[in-house]
Short mmCIF file of C-alpha atoms in Angstrom, two decimals:
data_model
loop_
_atom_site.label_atom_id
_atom_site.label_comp_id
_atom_site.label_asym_id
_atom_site.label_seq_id
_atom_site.Cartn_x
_atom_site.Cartn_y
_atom_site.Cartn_z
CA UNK A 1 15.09 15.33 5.83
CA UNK A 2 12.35 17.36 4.29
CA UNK A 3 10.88 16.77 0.32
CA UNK A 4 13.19 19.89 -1.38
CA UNK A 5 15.71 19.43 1.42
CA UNK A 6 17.07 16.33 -1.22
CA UNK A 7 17.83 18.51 -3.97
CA UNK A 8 19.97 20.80 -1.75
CA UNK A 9 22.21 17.81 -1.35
CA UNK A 10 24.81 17.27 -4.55
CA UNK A 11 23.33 15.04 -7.01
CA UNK A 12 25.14 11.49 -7.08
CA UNK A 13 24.88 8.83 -9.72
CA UNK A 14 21.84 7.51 -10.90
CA UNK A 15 22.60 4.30 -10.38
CA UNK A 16 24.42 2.45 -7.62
CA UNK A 17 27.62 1.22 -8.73
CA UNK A 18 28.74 -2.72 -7.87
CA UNK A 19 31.66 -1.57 -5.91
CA UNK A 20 29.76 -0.51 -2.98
CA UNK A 21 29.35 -4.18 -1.80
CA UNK A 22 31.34 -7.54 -2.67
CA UNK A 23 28.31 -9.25 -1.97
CA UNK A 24 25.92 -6.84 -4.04
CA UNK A 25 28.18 -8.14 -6.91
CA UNK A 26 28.30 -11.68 -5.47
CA UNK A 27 24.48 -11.89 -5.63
CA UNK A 28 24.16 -10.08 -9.19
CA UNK A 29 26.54 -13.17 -10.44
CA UNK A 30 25.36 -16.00 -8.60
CA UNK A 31 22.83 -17.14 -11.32
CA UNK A 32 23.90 -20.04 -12.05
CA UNK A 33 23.15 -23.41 -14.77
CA UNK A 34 22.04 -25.15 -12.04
CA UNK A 35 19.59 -22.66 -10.47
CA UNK A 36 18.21 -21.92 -13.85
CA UNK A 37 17.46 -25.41 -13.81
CA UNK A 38 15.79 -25.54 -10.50
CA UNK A 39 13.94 -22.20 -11.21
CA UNK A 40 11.09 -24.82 -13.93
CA UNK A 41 10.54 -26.50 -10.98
CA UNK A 42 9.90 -23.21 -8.73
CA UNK A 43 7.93 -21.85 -11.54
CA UNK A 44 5.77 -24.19 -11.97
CA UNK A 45 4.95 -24.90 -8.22
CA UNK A 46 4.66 -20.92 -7.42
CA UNK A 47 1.91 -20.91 -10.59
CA UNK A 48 0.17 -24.04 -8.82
CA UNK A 49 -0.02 -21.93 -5.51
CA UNK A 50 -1.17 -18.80 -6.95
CA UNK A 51 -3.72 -20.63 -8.98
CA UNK A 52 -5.09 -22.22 -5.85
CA UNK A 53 -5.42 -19.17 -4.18
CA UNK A 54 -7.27 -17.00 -6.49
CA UNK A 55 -9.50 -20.26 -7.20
CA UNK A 56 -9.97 -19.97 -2.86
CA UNK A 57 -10.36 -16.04 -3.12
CA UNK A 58 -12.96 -16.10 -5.79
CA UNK A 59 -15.04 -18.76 -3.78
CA UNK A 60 -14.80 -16.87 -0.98
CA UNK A 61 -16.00 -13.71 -3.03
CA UNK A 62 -19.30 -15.77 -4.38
CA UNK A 63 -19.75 -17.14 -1.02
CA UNK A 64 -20.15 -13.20 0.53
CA UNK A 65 -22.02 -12.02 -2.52
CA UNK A 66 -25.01 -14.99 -2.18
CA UNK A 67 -24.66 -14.22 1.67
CA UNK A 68 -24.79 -10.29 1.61
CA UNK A 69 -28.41 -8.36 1.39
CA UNK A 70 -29.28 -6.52 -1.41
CA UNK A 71 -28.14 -3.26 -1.65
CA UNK A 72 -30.06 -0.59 -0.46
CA UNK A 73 -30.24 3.00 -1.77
CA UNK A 74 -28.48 5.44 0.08
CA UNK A 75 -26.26 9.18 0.23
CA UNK A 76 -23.06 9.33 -1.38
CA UNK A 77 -20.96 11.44 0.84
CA UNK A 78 -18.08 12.70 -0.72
CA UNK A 79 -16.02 13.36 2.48
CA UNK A 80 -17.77 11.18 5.39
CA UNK A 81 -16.62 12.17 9.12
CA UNK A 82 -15.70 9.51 10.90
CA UNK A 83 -16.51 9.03 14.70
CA UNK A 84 -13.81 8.71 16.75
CA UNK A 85 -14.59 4.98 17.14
CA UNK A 86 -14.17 4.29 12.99
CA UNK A 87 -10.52 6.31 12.78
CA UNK A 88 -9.80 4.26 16.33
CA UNK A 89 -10.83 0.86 14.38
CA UNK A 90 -9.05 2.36 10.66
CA UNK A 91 -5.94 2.99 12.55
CA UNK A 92 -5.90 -0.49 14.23
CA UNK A 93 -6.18 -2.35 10.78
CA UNK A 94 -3.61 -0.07 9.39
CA UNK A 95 -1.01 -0.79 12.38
CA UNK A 96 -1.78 -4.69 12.12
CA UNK A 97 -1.44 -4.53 7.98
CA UNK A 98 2.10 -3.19 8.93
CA UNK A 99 2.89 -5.27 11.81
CA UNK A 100 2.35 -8.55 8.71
CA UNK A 101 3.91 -6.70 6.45
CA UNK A 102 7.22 -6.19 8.79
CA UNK A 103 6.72 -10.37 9.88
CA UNK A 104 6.66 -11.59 6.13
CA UNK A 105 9.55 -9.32 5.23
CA UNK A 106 11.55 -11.11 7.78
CA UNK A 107 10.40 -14.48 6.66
CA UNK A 108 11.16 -13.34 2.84
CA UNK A 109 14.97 -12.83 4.41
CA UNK A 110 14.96 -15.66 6.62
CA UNK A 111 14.09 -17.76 3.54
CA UNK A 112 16.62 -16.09 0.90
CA UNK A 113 19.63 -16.82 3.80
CA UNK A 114 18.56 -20.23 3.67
CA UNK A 115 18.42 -20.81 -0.23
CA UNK A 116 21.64 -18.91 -0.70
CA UNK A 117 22.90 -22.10 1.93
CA UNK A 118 21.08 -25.04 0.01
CA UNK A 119 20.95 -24.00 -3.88
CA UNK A 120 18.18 -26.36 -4.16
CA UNK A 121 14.71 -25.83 -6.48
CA UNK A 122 12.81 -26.42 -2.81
CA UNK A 123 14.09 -23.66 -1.57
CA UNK A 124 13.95 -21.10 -4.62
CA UNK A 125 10.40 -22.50 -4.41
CA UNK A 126 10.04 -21.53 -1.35
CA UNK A 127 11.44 -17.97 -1.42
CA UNK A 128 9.11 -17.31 -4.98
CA UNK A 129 5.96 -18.49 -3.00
CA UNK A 130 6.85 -15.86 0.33
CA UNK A 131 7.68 -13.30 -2.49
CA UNK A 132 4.51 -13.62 -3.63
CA UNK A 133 2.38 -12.11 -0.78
CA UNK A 134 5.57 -9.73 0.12
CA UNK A 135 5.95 -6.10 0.11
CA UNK A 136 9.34 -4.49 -0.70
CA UNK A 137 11.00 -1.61 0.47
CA UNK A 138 12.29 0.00 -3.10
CA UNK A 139 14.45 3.11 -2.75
CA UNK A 140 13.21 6.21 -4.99
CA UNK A 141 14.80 9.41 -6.20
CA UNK A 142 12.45 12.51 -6.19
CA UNK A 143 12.34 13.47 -10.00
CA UNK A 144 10.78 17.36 -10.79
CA UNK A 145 10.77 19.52 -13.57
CA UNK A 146 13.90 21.36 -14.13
CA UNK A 147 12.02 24.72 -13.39
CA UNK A 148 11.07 23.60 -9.54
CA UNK A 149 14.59 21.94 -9.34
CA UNK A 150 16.02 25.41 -10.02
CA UNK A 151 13.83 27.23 -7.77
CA UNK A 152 14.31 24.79 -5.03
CA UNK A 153 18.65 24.92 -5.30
CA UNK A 154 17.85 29.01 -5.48
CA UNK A 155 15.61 29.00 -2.58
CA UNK A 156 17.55 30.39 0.91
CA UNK A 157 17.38 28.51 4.03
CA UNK A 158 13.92 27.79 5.29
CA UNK A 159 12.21 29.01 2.57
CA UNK A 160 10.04 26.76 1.44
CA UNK A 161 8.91 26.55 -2.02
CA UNK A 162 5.74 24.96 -3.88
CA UNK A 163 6.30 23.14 -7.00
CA UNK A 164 4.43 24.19 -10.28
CA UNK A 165 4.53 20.91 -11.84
CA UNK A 166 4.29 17.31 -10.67
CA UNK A 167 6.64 15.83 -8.11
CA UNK A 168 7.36 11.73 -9.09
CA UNK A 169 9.26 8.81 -7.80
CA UNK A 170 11.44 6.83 -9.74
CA UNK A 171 13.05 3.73 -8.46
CA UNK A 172 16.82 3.76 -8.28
CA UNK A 173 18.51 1.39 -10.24
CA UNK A 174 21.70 -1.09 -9.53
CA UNK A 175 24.16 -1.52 -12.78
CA UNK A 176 26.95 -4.00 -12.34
CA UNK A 177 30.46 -4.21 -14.11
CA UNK A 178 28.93 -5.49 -17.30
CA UNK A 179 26.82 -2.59 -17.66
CA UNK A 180 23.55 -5.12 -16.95
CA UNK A 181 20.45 -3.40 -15.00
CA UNK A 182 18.79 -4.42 -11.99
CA UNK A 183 15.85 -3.17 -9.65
CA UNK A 184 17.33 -3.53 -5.99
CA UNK A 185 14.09 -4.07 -3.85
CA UNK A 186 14.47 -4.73 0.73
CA UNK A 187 12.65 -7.04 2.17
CA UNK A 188 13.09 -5.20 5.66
CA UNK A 189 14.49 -1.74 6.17
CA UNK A 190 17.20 -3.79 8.47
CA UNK A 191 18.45 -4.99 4.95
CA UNK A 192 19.28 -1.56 3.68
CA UNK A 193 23.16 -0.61 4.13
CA UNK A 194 23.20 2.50 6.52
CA UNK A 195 24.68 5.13 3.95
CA UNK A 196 21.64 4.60 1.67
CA UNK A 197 18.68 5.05 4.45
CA UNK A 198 19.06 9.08 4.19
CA UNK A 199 19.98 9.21 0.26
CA UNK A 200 16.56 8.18 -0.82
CA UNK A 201 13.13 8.60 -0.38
CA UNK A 202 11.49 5.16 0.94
CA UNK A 203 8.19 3.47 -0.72
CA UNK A 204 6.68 0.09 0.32
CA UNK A 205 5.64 -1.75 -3.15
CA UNK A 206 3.65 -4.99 -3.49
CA UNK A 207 5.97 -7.61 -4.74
CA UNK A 208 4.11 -7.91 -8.25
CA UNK A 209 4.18 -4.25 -8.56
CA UNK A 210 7.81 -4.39 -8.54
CA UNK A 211 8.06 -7.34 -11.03
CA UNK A 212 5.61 -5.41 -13.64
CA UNK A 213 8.01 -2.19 -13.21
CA UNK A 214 11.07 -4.62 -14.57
CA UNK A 215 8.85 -6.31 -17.66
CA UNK A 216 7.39 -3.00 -18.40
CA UNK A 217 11.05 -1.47 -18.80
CA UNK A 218 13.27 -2.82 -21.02
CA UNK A 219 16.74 -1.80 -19.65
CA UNK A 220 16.03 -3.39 -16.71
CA UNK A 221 17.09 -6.86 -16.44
CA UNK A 222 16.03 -8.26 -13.50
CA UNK A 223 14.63 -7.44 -9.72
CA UNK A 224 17.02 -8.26 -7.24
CA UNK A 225 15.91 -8.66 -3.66
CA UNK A 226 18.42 -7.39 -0.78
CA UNK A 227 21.17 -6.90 -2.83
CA UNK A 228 23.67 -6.25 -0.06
CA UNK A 229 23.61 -9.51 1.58
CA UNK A 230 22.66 -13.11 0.53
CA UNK A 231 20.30 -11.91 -2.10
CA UNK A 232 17.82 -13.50 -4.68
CA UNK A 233 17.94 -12.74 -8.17
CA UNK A 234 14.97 -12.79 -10.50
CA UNK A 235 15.79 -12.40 -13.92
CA UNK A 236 12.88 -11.41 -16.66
CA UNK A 237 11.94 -14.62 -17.63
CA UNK A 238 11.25 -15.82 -14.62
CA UNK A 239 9.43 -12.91 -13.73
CA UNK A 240 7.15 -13.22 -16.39
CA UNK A 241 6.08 -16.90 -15.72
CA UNK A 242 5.71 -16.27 -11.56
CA UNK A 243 4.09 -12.74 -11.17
CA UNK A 244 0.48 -12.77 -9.81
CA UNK A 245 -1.81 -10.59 -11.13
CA UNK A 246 -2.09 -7.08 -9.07
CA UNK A 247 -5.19 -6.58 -7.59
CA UNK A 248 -6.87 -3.01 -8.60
CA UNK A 249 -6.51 -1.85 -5.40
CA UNK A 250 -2.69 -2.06 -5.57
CA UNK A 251 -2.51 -0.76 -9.10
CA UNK A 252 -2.42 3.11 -8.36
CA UNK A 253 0.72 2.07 -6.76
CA UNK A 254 3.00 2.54 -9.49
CA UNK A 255 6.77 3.85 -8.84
CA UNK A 256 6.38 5.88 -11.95
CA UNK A 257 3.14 7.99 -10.81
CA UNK A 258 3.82 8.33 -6.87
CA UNK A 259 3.56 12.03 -6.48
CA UNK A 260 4.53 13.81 -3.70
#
């Protein structure tokens, strides 16, 4: 389905209601005392292991840095060609950064199933340790100016039309029977229901991108990871105490200012 194809389609809800799956609603609810007391002991064990590794990273930055020459003066090409060799090589590391990124997701599942089984703070630590080098699948609604909207619904069959102002992404958001807010995030695209593969536009998200989009909006209360089966909830507070610092590479990715 093409970009302005979407807004041909009736407009549904912005958010997806509880009803569509018991165990959406079973996961939403299944915060309970005694998790909330095994989450200190997650908490403080996922801090432990994300201090250790940015203490290993940073070694292993000062370790290259004494190692590497000096830098030498050179061009600045704006645009450099690559030889056929370099995009063979680029496209190589790109294929095996998605090949980990498909294994971890699976893990990340694997791992939720089991904690959903054992309700104990090993395995919540478990799951917030995996979620911590994850990336998500979140589900996004195209959002344009009411302008381009127009002259997209106006536009006749295969014509294609160019929007004037900026085209964003904004994640689509779950709101239970209590009226409470949550960010429903995938670990795999096997995790998302059928129905809601074609109703949205897809974005992989670095797993402390996602938790910064909940603290940096207040409505939403929590990130929920595959809602429609055994899922793991993540309220605020935790969130706050457990997410790892996004590197600046990873920063641009931000559901709010993906253009189209």
């Amino acid at each position: 389905m093409g970009l302005f194809d979407f807004f041909k389609k009736k407009n549904k809800s912005e958010v997806i209601e509880e009803e569509q799956s018991t165990n959406s609603a079973a996961a939403v609810e299944e915060v309970t005392a005694e998790t909330e007391n095994d989450m200190n002991d997650a908490v403080e064990a996922a801090e432990e292991a994300v201090q250790e590794a940015e203490e290993a990273e940073q070694t292993a930055e000062e370790e290259t840095a004494a190692e590497a020459p000096a830098p030498q003066a050179a061009p600045n090409p704006v645009n450099p060609v690559l030889t056929p060799e370099q995009q063979a090589e680029l496209k190589k590391k790109r294929e095996e950064e998605e090949k980990k990124r498909e294994e971890d997701g699976k893990v990340l599942s694997f791992l939720i199933d089991r904690h959903n089984d054992q309700r104990s703070g090993e395995s919540l630590q478990t799951c917030i340790k995996a979620l911590s080098t994850s990336w998500l699948w979140v589900p996004m609604r195209i959002q344009m100016s009411n302008e381009d909207a127009d002259a997209v619904r106006n536009a006749g069959k295969g014509v294609k039309v160019r929007p004037k102002d900026p085209v964003k992404l904004r994640p689509e958001l779950l709101k239970n029977k209590d009226g409470k807010v949550f960010m429903p995030v995938f670990a795999t695209k096997e995790e998302v229901p059928e129905d809601m593969r074609k109703r949205f536009v897809w974005v992989q998200m670095p797993s402390g991108q996602c938790g910064l989009y909940v603290l940096q909006n207040q409505q939403v209360g929590a990130l929920i990871v595959n809602p429609f089966s055994k899922g793991l909830v993540l309220q605020r507070e935790l969130l706050s105490k457990i997410l790892k610092p996004v590197p600046p590479a990873q920063e641009a990715v931000r559901p709010d200012t993906i253009t189209s």
